[in-house]
Short mmCIF file of C-alpha atoms in Angstrom, two decimals:
data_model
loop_
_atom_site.label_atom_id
_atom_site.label_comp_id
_atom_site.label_asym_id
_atom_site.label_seq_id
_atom_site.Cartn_x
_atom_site.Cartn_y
_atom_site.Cartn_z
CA UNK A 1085 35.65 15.34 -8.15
CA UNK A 1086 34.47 13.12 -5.55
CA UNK A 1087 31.27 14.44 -3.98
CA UNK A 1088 30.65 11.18 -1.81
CA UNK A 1089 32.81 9.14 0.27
CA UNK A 1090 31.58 5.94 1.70
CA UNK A 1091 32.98 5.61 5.53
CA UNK A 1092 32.63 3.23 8.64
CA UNK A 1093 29.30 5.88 9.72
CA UNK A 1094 27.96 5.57 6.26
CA UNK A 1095 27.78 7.80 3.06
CA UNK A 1096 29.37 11.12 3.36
CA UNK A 1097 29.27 14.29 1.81
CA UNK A 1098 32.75 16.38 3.22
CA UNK A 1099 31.72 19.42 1.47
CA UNK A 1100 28.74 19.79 2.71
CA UNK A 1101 30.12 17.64 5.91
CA UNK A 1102 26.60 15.53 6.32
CA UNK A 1103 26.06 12.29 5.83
CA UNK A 1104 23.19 10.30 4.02
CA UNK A 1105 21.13 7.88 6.01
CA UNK A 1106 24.14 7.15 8.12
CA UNK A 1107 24.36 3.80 10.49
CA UNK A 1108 26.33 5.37 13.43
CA UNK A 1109 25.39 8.87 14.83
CA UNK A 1110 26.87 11.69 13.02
CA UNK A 1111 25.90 15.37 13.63
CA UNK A 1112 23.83 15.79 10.59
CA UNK A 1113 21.49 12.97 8.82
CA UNK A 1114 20.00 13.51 5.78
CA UNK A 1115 17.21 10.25 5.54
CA UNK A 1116 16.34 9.22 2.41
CA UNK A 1117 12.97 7.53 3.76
CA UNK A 1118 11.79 6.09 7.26
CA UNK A 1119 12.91 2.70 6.88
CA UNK A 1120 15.07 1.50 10.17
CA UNK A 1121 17.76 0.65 8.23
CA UNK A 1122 17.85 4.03 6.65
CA UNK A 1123 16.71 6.21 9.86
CA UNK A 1124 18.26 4.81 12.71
CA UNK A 1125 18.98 6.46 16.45
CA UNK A 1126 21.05 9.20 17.58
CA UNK A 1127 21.51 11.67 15.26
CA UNK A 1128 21.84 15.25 16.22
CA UNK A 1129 19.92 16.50 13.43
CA UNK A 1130 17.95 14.67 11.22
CA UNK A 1131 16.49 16.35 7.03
CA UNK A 1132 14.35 14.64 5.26
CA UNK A 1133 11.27 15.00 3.39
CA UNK A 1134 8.12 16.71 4.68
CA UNK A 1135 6.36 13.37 4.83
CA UNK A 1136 9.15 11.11 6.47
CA UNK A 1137 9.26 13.61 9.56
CA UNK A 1138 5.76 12.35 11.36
CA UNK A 1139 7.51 8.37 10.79
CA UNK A 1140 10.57 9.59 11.97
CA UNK A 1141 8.82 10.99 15.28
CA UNK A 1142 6.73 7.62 15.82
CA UNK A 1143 9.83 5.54 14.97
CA UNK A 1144 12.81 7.04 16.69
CA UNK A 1145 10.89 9.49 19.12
CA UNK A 1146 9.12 13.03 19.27
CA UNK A 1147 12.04 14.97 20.95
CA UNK A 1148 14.54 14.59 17.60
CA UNK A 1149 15.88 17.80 16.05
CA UNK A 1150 14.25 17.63 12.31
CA UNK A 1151 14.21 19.96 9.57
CA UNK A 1152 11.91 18.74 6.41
CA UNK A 1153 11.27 19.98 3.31
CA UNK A 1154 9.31 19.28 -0.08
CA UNK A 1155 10.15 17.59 -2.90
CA UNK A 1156 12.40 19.98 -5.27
CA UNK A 1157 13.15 22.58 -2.50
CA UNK A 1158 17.11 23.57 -2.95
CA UNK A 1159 18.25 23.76 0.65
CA UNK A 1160 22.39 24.96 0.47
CA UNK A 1161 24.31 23.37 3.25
CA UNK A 1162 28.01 24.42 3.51
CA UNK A 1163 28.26 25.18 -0.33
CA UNK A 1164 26.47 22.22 -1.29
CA UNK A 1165 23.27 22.23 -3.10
CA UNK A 1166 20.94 19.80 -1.63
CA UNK A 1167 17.16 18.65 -3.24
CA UNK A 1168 15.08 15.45 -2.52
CA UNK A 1169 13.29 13.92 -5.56
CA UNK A 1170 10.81 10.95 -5.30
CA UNK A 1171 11.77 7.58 -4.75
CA UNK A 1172 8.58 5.74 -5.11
CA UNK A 1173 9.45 3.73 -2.73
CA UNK A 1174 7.02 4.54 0.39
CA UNK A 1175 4.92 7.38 1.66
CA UNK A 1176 8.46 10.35 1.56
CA UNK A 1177 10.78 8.75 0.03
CA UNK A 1178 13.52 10.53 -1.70
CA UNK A 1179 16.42 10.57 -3.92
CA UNK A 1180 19.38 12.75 -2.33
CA UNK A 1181 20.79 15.28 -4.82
CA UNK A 1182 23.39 16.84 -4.64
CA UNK A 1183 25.39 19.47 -6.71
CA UNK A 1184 28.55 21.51 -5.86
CA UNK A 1185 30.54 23.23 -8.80
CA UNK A 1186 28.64 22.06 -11.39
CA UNK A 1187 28.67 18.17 -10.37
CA UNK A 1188 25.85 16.42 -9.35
CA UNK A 1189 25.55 12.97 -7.00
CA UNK A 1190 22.22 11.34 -6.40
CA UNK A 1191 22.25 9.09 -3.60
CA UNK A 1192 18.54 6.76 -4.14
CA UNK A 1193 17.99 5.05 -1.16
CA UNK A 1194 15.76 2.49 -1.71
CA UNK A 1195 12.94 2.96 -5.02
CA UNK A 1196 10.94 1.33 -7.49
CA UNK A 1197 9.49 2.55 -10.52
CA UNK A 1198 6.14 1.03 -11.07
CA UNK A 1199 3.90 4.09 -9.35
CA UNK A 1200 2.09 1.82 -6.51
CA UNK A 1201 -0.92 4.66 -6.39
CA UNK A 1202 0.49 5.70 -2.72
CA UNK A 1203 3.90 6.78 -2.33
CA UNK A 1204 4.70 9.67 -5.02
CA UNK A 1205 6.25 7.89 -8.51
CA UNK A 1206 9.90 8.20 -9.09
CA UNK A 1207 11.37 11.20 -11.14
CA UNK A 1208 14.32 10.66 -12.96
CA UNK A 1209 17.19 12.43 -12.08
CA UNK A 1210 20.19 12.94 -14.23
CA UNK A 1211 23.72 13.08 -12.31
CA UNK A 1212 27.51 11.96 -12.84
CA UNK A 1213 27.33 9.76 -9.99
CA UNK A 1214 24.93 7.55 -9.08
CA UNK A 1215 24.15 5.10 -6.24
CA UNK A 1216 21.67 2.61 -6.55
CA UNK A 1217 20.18 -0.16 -4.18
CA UNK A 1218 19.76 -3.67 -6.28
CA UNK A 1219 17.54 -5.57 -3.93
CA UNK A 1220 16.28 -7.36 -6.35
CA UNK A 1221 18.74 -7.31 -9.18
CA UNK A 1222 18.41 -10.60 -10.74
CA UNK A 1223 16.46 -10.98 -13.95
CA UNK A 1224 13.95 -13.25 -11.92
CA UNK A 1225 12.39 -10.56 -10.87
CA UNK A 1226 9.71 -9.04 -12.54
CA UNK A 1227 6.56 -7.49 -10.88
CA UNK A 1228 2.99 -7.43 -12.30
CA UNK A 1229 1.69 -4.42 -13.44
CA UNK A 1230 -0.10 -2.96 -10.04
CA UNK A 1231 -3.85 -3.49 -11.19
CA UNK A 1232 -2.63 -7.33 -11.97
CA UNK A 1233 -1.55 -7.60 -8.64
CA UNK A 1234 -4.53 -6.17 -6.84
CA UNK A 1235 -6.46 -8.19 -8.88
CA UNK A 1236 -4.82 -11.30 -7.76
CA UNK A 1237 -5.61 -9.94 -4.06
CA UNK A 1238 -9.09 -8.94 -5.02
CA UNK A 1239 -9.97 -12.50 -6.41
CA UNK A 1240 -8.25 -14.33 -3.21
CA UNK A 1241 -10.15 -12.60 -0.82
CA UNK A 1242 -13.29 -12.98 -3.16
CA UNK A 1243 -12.54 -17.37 -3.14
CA UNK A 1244 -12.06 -17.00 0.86
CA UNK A 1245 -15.59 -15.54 1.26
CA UNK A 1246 -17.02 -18.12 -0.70
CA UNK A 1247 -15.52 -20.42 1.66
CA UNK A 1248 -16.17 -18.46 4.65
CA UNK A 1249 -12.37 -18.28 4.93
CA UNK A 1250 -10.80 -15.33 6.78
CA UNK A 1251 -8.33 -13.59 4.55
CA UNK A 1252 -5.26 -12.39 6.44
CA UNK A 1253 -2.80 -11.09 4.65
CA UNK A 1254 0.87 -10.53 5.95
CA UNK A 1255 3.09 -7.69 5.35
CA UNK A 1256 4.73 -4.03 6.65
CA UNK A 1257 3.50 -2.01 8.63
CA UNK A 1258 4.65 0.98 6.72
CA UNK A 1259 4.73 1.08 2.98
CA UNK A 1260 3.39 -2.91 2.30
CA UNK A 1261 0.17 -3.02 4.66
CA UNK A 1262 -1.01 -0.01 3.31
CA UNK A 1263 -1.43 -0.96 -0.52
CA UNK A 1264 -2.84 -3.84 0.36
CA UNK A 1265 -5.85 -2.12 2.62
CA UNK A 1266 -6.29 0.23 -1.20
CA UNK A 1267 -6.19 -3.72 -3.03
CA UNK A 1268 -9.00 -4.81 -1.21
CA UNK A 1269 -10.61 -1.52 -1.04
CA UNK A 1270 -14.63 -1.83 -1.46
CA UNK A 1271 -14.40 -5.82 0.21
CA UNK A 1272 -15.22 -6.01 3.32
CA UNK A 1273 -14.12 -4.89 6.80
CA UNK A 1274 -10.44 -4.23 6.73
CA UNK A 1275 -8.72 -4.87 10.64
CA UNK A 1276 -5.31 -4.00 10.87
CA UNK A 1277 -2.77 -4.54 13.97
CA UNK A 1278 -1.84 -1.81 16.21
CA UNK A 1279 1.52 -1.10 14.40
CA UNK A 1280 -0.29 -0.89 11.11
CA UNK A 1281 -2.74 1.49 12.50
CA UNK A 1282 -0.39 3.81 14.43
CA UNK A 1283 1.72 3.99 10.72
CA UNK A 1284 -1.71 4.94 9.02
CA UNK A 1285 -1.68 7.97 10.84
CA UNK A 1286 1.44 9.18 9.30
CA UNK A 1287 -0.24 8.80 5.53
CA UNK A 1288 -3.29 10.73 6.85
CA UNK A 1289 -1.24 13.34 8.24
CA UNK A 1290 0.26 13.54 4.51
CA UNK A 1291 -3.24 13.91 3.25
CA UNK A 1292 -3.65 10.55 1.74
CA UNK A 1293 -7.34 8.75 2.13
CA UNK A 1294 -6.88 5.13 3.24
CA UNK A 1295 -10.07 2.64 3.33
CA UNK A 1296 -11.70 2.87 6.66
CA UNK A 1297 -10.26 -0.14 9.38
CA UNK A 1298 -10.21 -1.20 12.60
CA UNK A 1299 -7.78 -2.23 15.07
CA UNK A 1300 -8.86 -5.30 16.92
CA UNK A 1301 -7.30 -6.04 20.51
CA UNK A 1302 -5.83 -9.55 19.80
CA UNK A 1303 -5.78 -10.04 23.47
CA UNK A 1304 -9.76 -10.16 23.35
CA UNK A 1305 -11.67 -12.64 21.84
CA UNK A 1306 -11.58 -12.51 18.21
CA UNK A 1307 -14.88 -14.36 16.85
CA UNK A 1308 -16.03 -11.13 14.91
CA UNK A 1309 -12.96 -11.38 12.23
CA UNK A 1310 -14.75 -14.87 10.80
CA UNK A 1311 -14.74 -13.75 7.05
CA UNK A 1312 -13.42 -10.29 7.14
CA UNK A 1313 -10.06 -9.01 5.89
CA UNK A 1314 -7.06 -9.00 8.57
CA UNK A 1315 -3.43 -7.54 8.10
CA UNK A 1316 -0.78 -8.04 10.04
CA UNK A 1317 3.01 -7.56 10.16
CA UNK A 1318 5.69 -10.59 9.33
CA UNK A 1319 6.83 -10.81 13.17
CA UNK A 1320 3.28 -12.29 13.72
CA UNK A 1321 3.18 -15.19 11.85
CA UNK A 1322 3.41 -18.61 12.64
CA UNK A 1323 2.62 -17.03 16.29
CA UNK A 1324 -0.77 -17.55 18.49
CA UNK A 1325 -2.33 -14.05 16.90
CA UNK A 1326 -2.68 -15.47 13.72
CA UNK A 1327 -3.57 -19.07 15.36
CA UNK A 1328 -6.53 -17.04 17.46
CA UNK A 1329 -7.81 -15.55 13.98
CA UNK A 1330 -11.19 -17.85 12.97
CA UNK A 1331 -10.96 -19.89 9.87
CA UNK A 1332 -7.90 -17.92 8.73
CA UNK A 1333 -6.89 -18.34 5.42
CA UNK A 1334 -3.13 -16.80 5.07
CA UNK A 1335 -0.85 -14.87 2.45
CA UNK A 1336 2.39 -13.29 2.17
CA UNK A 1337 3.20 -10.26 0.54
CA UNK A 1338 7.06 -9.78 -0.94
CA UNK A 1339 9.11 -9.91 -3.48
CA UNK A 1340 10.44 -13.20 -2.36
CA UNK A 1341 7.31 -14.43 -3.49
CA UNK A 1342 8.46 -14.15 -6.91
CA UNK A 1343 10.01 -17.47 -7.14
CA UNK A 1344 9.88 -19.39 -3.83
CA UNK A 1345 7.15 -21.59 -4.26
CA UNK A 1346 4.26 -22.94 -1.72
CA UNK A 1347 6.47 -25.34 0.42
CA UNK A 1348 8.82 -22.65 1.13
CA UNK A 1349 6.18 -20.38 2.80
CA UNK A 1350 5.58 -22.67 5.66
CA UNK A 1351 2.38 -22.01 7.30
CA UNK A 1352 0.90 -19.32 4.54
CA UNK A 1353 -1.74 -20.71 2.18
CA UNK A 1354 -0.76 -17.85 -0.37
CA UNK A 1355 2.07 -15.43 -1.78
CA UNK A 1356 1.91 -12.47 -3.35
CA UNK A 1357 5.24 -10.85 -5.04
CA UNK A 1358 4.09 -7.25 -3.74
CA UNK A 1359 7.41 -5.18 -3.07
CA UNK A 1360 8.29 -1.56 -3.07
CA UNK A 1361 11.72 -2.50 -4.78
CA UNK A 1362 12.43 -1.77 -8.45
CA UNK A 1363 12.50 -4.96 -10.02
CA UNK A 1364 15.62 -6.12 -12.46
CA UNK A 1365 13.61 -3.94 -15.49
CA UNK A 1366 13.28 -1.11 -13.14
CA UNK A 1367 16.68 -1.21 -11.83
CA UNK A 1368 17.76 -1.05 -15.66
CA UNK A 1369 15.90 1.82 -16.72
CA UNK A 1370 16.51 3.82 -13.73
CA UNK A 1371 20.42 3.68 -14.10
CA UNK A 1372 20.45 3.80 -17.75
CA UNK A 1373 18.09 6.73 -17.27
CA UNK A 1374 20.20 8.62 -15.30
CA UNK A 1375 23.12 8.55 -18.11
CA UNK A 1376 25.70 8.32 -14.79
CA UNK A 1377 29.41 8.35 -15.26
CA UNK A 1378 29.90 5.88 -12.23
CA UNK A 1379 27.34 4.11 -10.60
CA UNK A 1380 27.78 2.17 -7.05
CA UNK A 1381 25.61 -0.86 -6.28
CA UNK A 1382 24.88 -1.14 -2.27
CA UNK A 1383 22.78 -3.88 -0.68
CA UNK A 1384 21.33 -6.62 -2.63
CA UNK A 1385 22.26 -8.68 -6.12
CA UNK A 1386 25.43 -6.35 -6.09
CA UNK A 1387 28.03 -8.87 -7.52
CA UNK A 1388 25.28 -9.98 -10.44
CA UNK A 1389 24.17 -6.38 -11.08
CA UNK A 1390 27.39 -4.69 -11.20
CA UNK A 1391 29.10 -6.85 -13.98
CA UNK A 1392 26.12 -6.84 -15.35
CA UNK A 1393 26.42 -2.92 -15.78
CA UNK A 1394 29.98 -3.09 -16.78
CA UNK A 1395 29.30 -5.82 -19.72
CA UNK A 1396 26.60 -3.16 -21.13
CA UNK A 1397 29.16 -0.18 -20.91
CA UNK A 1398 28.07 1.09 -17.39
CA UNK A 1399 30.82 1.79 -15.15
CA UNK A 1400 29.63 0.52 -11.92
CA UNK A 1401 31.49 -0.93 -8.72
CA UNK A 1402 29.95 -2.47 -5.43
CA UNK A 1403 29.89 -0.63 -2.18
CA UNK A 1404 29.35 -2.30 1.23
CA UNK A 1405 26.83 -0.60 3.66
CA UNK A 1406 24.86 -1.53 6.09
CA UNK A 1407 21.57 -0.86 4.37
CA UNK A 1408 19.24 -3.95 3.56
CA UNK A 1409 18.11 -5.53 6.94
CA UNK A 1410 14.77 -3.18 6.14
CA UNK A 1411 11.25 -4.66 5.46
CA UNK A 1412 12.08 -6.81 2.58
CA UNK A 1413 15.18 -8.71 3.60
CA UNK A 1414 13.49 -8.91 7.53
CA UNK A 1415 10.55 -10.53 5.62
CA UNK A 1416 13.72 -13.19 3.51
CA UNK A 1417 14.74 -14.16 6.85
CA UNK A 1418 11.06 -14.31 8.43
CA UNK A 1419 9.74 -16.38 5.65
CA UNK A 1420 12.45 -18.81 5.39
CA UNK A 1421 13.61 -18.90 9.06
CA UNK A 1422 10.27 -19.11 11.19
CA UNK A 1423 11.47 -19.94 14.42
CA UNK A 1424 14.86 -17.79 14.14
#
């Protein structure tokens, strides 16, 4: 049975006749999270998760058509049983479901494993068919264990106040800025930039407590940040923002970080591998977990991860999309390509 077709709009159910974060507009749009490359423009209807909906309305715009519901709410759409299941990916994320005659396709979006303390952790779902995202599928990557990592943050920001060193960390606005505002929790004064802030909103709407902040007007003077903590998104550095910000001691946080060392960051003094990606290991235990008959790799490592599935006894096969210019690969391009 085939449950899924991939098309020239994007991933398509025809017997449900909906698609799955599609790339051109289609009538029906079911989002997998609020990432632009996975919620884009002009669809009719949009269905997603309870949580996605308030991103969806700051991102795309408040007059969309969108129907949300819960994680593990069965909604039936032309004969086609539909459910969203965590990602752990950001704040909404979800795993697409589906079942029709007693077969079952789960479409993942983008995910990660590790449980970040934010976004709700991943649930394992078992299907025939599985598609996975593999990002980061190269056995380079392996993430810290979260405390390790926000220890690393804590202690950086700790040396920068010693030196009376502003610590201003880089990274997205929605999903990345906010775990590093819960890393350096208890600090000092967190500041975050107006596209930050306006994302916050959509975690407190969800009921989720973030450390108080402020949102400084960059077009002001400044002086008041000396010491303090500052994030910002990638498009701002190597710009005048970050060049206005006293004594500013800079780090990037991504996956990238993993293995491109200091003279690849350019102007940052500091990287931190900090993604919402499953690493290789989770990428691994997620498909294996899933006990798939057939499992398509979009966006990412796909050649390596693939064959690598097939030498282990995984049936898998690549898929091209257009998913992957989202946060992470924006920041690849940012990081290595400054001035581009």
């Amino acid at each position: 049975m085939k449950l899924i077709t991939f098309t020239k709009k994007g991933i398509y159910c025809p017997q449900g006749q909906f698609y799955i974060d599609p790339w051109r507009p289609v009538d029906l749009a079911v989002i997998t999270h609020g990432h632009a490359d996975h919620a884009r423009w002009g669809m009719k209807k949009y269905f997603c998760h309870d949580f996605t909906k308030p991103i969806l309305y700051q991102r795309i715009g408040p007059d969309i058509e969108c129907q949300s519901v819960g994680y593990g709410e069965v909604t039936t759409i032309n004969g086609v049983k539909v459910s969203l299941h965590p990602a752990g990916h950001i704040i909404g994320s979800a795993q697409v479901r589906l079942e029709y005659k007693g077969y079952v396709s789960v479409i993942s979006g983008d995910y990660k494993v590790q449980d970040d303390g934010l976004s709700t952790p991943f649930e394992l779902v078992k299907c025939n068919e599985f598609v996975t995202e593999s990002t980061f599928g190269l056995p380079i990557y392996n993430w810290l264990d979260i405390e390790d990592l926000n220890k690393k943050l804590q202690n950086w920001v700790l040396r920068n106040k010693e030196n009376s060193k502003t610590s201003v960390f880089v990274g997205y606005s929605l999903g990345k800025a906010q775990r590093i505002m819960k890393a350096v929790e208890g600090l000092g004064k967190i500041h975050v930039h107006y596209s930050i802030g306006k994302l916050n909103e959509a975690f407190e709407s969800a009921g989720i407590i973030l450390p108080e902040y402020e949102i400084p007007d960059f077009r002001e003077s400044i002086k008041h940040l000396q010491g303090e903590i500052v994030i910002v998104p990638p498009a701002l550095l190597d710009t005048n923002i970050i060049r206005k910000i006293p004594d500013a001691a800079t780090a990037i946080c991504s996956g990238w970080m993993q293995v491109r060392g200091a003279r690849r960051w350019r102007s940052a003094d500091a990287g931190f591998a900090m993604s919402d990606h499953a690493d290789w290991g989770g990428l691994l235990q997620a498909v294996k977990a899933t006990e798939a008959e057939i499992v398509h790799v979009t966006h990412g490592q796909t050649e390596v991860f693939s064959k690598y599935l097939n030498e282990i006894g995984i049936k898998a096969d690549v898929v091209a999309t257009q998913f992957g210019d989202d946060e992470e690969e924006a920041e690849k391009e940012i990081i290595e390509n400054p001035e581009s």
